[in-house]
GROMACS .gro file of C-alpha atoms in nm:
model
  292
    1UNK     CA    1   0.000   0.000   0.000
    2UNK     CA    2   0.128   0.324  -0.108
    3UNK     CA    3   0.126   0.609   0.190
    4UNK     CA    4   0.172   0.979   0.161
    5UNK     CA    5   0.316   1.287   0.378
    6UNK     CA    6   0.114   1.582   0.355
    7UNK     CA    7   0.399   1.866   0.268
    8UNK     CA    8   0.187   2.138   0.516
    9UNK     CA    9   0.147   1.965   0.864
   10UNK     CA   10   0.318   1.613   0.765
   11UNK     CA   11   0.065   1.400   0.874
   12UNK     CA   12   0.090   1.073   0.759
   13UNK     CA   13  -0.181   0.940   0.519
   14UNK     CA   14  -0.275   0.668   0.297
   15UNK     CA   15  -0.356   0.723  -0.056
   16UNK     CA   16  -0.743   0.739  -0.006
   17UNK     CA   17  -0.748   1.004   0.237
   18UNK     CA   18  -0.550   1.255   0.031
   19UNK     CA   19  -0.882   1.388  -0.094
   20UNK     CA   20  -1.040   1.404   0.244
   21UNK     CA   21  -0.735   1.596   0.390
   22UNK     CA   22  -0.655   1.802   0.166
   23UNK     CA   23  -0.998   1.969   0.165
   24UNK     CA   24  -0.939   2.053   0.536
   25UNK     CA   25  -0.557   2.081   0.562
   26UNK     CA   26  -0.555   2.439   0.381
   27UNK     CA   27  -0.159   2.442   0.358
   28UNK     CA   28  -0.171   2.065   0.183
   29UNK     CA   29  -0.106   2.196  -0.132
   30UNK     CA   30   0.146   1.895  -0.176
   31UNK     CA   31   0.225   1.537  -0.064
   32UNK     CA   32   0.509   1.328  -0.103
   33UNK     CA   33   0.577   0.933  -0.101
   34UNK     CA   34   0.697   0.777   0.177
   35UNK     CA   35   0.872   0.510  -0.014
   36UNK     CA   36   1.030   0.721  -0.274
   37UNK     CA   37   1.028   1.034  -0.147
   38UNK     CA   38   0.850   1.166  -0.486
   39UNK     CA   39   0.644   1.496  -0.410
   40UNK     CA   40   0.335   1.495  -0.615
   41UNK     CA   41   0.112   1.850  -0.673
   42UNK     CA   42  -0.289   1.878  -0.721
   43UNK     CA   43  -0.434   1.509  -0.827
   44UNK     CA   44  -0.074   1.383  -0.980
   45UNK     CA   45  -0.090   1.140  -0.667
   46UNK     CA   46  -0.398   0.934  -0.773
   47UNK     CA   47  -0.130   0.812  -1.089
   48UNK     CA   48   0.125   0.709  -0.854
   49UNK     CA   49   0.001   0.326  -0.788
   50UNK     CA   50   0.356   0.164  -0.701
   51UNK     CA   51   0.701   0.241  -0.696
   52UNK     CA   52   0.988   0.069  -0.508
   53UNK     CA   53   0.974  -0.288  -0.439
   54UNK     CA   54   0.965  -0.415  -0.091
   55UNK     CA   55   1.311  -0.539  -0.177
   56UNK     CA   56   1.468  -0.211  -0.225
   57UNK     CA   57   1.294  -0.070   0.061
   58UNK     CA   58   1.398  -0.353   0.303
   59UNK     CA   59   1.726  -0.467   0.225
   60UNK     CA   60   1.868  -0.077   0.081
   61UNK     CA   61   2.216  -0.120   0.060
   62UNK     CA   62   2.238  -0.482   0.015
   63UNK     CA   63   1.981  -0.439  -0.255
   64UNK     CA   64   2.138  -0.614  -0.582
   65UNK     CA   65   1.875  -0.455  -0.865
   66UNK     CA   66   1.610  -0.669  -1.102
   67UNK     CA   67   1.677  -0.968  -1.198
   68UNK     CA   68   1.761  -1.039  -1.510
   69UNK     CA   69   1.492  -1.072  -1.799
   70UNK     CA   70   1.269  -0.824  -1.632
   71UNK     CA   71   1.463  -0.494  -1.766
   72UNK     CA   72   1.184  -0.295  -1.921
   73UNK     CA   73   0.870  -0.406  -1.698
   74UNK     CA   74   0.644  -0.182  -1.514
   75UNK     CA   75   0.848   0.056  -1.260
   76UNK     CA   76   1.199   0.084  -1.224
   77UNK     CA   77   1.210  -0.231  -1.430
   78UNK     CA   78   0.984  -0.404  -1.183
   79UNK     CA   79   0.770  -0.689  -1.327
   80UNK     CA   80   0.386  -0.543  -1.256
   81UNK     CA   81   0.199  -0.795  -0.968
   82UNK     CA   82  -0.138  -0.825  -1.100
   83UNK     CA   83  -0.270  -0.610  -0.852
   84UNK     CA   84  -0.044  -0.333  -0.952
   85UNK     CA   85  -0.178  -0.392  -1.320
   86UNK     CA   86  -0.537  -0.402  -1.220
   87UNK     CA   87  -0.448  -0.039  -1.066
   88UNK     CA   88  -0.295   0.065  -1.377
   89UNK     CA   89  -0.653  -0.007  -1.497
   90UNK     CA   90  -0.847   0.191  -1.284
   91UNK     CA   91  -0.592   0.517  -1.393
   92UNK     CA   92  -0.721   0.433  -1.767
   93UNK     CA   93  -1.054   0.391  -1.680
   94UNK     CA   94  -1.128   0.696  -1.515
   95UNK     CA   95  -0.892   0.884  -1.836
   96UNK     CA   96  -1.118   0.733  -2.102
   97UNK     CA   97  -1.415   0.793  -1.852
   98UNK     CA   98  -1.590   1.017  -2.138
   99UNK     CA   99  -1.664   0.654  -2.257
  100UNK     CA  100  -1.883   0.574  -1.979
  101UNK     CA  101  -2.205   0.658  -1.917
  102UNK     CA  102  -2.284   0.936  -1.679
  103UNK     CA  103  -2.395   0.790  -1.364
  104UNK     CA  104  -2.073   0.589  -1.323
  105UNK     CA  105  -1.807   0.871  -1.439
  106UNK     CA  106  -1.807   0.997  -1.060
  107UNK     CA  107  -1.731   0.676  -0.888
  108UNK     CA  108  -1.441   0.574  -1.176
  109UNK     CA  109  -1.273   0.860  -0.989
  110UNK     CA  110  -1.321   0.764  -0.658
  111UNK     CA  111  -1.170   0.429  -0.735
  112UNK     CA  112  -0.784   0.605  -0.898
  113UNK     CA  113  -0.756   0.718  -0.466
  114UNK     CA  114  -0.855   0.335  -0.320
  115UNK     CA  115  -0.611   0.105  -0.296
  116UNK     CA  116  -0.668  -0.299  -0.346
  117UNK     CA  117  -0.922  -0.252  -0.562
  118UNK     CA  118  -1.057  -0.634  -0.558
  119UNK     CA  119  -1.010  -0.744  -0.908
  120UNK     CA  120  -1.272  -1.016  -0.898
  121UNK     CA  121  -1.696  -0.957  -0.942
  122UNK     CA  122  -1.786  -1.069  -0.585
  123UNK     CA  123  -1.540  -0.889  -0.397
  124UNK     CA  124  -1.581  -0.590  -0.633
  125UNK     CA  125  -1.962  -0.562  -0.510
  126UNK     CA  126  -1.878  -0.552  -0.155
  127UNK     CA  127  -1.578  -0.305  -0.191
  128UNK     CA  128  -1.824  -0.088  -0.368
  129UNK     CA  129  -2.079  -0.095  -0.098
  130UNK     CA  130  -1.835   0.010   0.156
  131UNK     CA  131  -1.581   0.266  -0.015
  132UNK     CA  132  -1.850   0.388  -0.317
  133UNK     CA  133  -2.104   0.414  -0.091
  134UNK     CA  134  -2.361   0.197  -0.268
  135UNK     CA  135  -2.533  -0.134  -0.256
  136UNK     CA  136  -2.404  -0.438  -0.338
  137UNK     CA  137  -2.707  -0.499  -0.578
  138UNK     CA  138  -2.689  -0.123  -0.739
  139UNK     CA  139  -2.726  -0.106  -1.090
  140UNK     CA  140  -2.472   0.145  -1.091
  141UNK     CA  141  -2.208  -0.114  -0.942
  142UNK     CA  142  -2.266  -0.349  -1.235
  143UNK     CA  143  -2.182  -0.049  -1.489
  144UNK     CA  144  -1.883   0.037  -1.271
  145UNK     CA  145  -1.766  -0.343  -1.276
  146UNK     CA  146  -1.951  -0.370  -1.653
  147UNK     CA  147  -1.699  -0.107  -1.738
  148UNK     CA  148  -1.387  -0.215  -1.572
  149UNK     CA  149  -1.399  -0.574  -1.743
  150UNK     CA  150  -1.474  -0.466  -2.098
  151UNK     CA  151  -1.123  -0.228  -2.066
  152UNK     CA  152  -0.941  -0.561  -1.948
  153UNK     CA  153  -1.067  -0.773  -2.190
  154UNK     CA  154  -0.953  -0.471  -2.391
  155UNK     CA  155  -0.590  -0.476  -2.231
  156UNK     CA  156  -0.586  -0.873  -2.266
  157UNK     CA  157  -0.667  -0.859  -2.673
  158UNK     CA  158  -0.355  -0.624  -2.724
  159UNK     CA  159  -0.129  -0.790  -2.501
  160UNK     CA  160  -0.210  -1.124  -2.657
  161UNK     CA  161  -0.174  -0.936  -3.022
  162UNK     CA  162   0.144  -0.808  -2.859
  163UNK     CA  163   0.263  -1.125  -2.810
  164UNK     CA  164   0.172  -1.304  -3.139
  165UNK     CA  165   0.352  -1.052  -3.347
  166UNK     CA  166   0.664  -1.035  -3.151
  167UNK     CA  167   0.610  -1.420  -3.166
  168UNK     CA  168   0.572  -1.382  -3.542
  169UNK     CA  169   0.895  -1.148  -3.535
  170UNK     CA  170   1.083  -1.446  -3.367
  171UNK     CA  171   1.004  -1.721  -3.610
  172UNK     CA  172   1.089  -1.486  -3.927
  173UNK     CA  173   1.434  -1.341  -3.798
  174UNK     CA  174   1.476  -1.779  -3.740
  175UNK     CA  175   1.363  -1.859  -4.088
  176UNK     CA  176   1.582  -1.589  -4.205
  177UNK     CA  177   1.872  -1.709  -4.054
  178UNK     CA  178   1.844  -2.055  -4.108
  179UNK     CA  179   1.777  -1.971  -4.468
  180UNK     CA  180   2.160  -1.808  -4.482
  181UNK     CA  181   2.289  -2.093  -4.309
  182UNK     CA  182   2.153  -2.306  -4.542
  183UNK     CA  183   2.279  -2.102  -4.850
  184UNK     CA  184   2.619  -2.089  -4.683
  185UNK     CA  185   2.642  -2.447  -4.609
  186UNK     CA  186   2.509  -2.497  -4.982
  187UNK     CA  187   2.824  -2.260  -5.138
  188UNK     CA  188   3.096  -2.461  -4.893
  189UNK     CA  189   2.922  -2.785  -5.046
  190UNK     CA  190   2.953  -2.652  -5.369
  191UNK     CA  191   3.303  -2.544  -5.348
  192UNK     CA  192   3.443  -2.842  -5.187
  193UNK     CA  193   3.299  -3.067  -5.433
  194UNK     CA  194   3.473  -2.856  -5.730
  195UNK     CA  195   3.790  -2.836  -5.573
  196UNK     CA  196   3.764  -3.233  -5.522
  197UNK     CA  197   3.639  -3.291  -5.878
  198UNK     CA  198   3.933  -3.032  -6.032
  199UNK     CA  199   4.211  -3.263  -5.803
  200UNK     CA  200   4.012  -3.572  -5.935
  201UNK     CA  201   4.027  -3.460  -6.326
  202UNK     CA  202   4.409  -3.309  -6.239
  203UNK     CA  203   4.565  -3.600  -6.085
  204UNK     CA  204   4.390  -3.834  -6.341
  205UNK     CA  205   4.359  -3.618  -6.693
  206UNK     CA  206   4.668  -3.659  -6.950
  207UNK     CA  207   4.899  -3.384  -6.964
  208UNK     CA  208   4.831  -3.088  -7.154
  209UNK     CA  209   4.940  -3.088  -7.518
  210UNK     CA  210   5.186  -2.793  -7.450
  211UNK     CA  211   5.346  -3.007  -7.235
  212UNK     CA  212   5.412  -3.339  -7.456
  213UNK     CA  213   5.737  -3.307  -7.718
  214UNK     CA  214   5.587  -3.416  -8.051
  215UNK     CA  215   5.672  -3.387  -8.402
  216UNK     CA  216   5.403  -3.115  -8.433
  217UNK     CA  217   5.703  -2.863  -8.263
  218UNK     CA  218   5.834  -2.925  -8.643
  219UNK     CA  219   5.560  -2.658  -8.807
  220UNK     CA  220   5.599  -2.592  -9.178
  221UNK     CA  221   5.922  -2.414  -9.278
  222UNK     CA  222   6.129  -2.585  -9.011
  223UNK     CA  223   6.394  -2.853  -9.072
  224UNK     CA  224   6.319  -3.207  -9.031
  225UNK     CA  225   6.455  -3.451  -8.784
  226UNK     CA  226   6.703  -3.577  -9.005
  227UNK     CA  227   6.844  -3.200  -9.106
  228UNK     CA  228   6.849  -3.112  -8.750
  229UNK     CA  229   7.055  -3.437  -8.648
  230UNK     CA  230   7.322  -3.336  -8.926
  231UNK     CA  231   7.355  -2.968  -8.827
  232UNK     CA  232   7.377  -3.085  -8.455
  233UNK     CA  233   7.668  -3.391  -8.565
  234UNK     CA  234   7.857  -3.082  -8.725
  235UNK     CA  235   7.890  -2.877  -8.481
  236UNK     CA  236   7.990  -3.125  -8.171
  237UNK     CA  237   8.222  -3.266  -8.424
  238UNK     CA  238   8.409  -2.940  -8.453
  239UNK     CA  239   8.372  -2.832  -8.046
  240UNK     CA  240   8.311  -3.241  -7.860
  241UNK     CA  241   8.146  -3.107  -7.545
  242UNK     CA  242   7.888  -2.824  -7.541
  243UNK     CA  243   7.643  -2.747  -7.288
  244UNK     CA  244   7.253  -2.853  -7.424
  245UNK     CA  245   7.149  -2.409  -7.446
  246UNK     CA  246   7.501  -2.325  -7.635
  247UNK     CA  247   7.428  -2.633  -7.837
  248UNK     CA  248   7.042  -2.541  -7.897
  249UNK     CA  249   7.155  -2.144  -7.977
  250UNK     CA  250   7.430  -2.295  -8.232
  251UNK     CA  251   7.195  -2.492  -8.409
  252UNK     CA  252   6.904  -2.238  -8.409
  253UNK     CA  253   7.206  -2.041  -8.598
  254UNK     CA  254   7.319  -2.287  -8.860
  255UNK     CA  255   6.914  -2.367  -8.895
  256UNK     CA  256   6.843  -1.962  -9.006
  257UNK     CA  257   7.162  -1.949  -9.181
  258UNK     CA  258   7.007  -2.221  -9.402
  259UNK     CA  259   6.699  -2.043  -9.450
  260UNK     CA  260   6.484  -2.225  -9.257
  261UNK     CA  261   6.199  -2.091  -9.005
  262UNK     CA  262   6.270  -2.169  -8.589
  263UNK     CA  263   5.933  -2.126  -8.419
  264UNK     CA  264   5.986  -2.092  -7.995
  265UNK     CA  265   5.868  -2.421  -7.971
  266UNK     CA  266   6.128  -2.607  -8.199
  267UNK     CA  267   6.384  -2.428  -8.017
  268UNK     CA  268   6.250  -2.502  -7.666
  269UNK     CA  269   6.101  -2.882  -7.743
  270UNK     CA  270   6.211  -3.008  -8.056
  271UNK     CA  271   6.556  -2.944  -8.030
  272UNK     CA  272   6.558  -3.087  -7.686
  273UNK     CA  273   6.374  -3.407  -7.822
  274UNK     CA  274   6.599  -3.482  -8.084
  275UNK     CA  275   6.924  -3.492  -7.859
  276UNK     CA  276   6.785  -3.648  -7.577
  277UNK     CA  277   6.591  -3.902  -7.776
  278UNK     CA  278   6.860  -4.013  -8.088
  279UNK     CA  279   7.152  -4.225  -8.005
  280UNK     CA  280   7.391  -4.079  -8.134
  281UNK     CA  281   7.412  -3.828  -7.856
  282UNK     CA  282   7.479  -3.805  -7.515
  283UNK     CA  283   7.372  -3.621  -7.244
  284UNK     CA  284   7.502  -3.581  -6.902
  285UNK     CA  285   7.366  -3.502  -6.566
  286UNK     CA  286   7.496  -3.203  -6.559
  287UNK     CA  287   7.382  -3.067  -6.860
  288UNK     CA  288   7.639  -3.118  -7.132
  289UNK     CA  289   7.595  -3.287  -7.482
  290UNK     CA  290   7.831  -3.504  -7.681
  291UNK     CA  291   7.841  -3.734  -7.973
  292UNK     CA  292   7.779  -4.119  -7.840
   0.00000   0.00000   0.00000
């Protein structure tokens, strides 16, 4: 229960008889809180229906804050009791009071300075034959309650719409997710399974045709096998021992002095495949070519 000082002659009072004194105290033109010392002006009281939590008021220094997952609710990040909710009510109620019929506008006033406000029919009817100063069987009680329970079925609807759409919110940031963890599992897939099928097709393909020493190195215009084999016997016969690129640059030489075409291929393969592969020439390990 929330209790108030009156600022002019500090007598203590709880929140439904602020009215009362303050039409007899003239120098209450204030009143504060006890529990956290908020000072509230004119009818600005009636909206204060909670504020610290009986564990910040009893343990103080030892308090250790909310707990967590309750950041955000009701006061101070206190989670709302549902009597503190069903007061929250009773504050809307008697704002949209213009929605009510006449007789019960009055009494939807009354209610914003009681405190435990039974939230249940039954109770609700005797309440309101003690503090509203009515019958139990009133008409005007039914209204009041009539009233009240249309605004929380009201409250319920959008809290339950509330929920389903942040629900809704939930599952489509999850399909969205899993949807690019799916894609980027599906890419890594991919990729592995080209790499794997390029080392598959490498380690298992032929070699490329630039890399194979054929007779096609001999294009048109270029000596034949035979020619070349002469030119090369010539030359090792007049110098025994030359190294295979003196021998190749020699014979490229000779080969243009004789009018013949040297594409970059007979020079770098063919020339190379005639020495190494004819018998009558030999070539050592490190490099250097003689006659056999």
């Amino acid at each position: 229960m929330v209790f108030f000082v009156c600022e002019g002659c500090n007598e203590s009072l709880k929140k439904n008889q602020v009215d009362n004194h303050a039409a007899r105290c003239s120098s209450c033109h204030s009143v504060t809180c006890v529990d956290c010392n908020i000072t509230f002006h004119g009818d600005d009281y009636r909206a204060h229906t909670s504020c610290v939590s009986e564990a910040e008021r009893y343990e103080r220094s030892v308090y250790r804050g909310v707990k967590k997952g309750e950041e955000g609710k009701g006061n101070k990040g206190k989670k709302l009791n549902p009597q503190e909710v069903w007061n929250q009510l009773i504050l809307e109620a008697e704002e949209r009071k213009e929605q009510a019929g006449e007789g019960i506008r009055g009494h939807l006033v009354t209610l914003t300075s009681c405190s435990n406000v039974p939230r249940k029919e039954k109770q609700f009817r005797n309440f309101a034959a003690n503090s509203l100063r009515l019958r139990a069987n009133d008409p005007v009680v039914g209204e009041v309650w009539e009233f009240l329970a249309r605004l929380r079925e009201e409250k319920n609807a959008e809290k339950a719409k509330e929920k389903e759409e942040e629900e809704r919110k939930k599952q489509a940031v999850k399909a969205e997710r899993e949807a690019k963890e799916k894609e980027e599992k599906e890419k890594v897939e991919k990729k592995e399974k080209k790499e794997k099928k390029d080392k598959k097709r490498k380690a298992t393909s032929e070699p490329e045709p630039a890399d194979i020493v054929t007779p096609s190195a001999f294009v048109p215009g270029s000596p034949s096998k035979k020619q070349t084999t002469k030119i090369l016997k010539k030359l090792l016969n007049s110098t025994p021992t030359q190294t295979l690129t003196s021998l190749k640059n020699a014979t490229t030489i000779k080969i243009l002095e004789a009018g013949f075409d040297v594409s970059y291929d007979y020079w770098s393969k063919g020339l190379v495949e005639i020495i190494r592969e004819s018998d009558k020439f030999i070539v050592t390990n490190d490099g250097n070519v003689s006659l056999s």
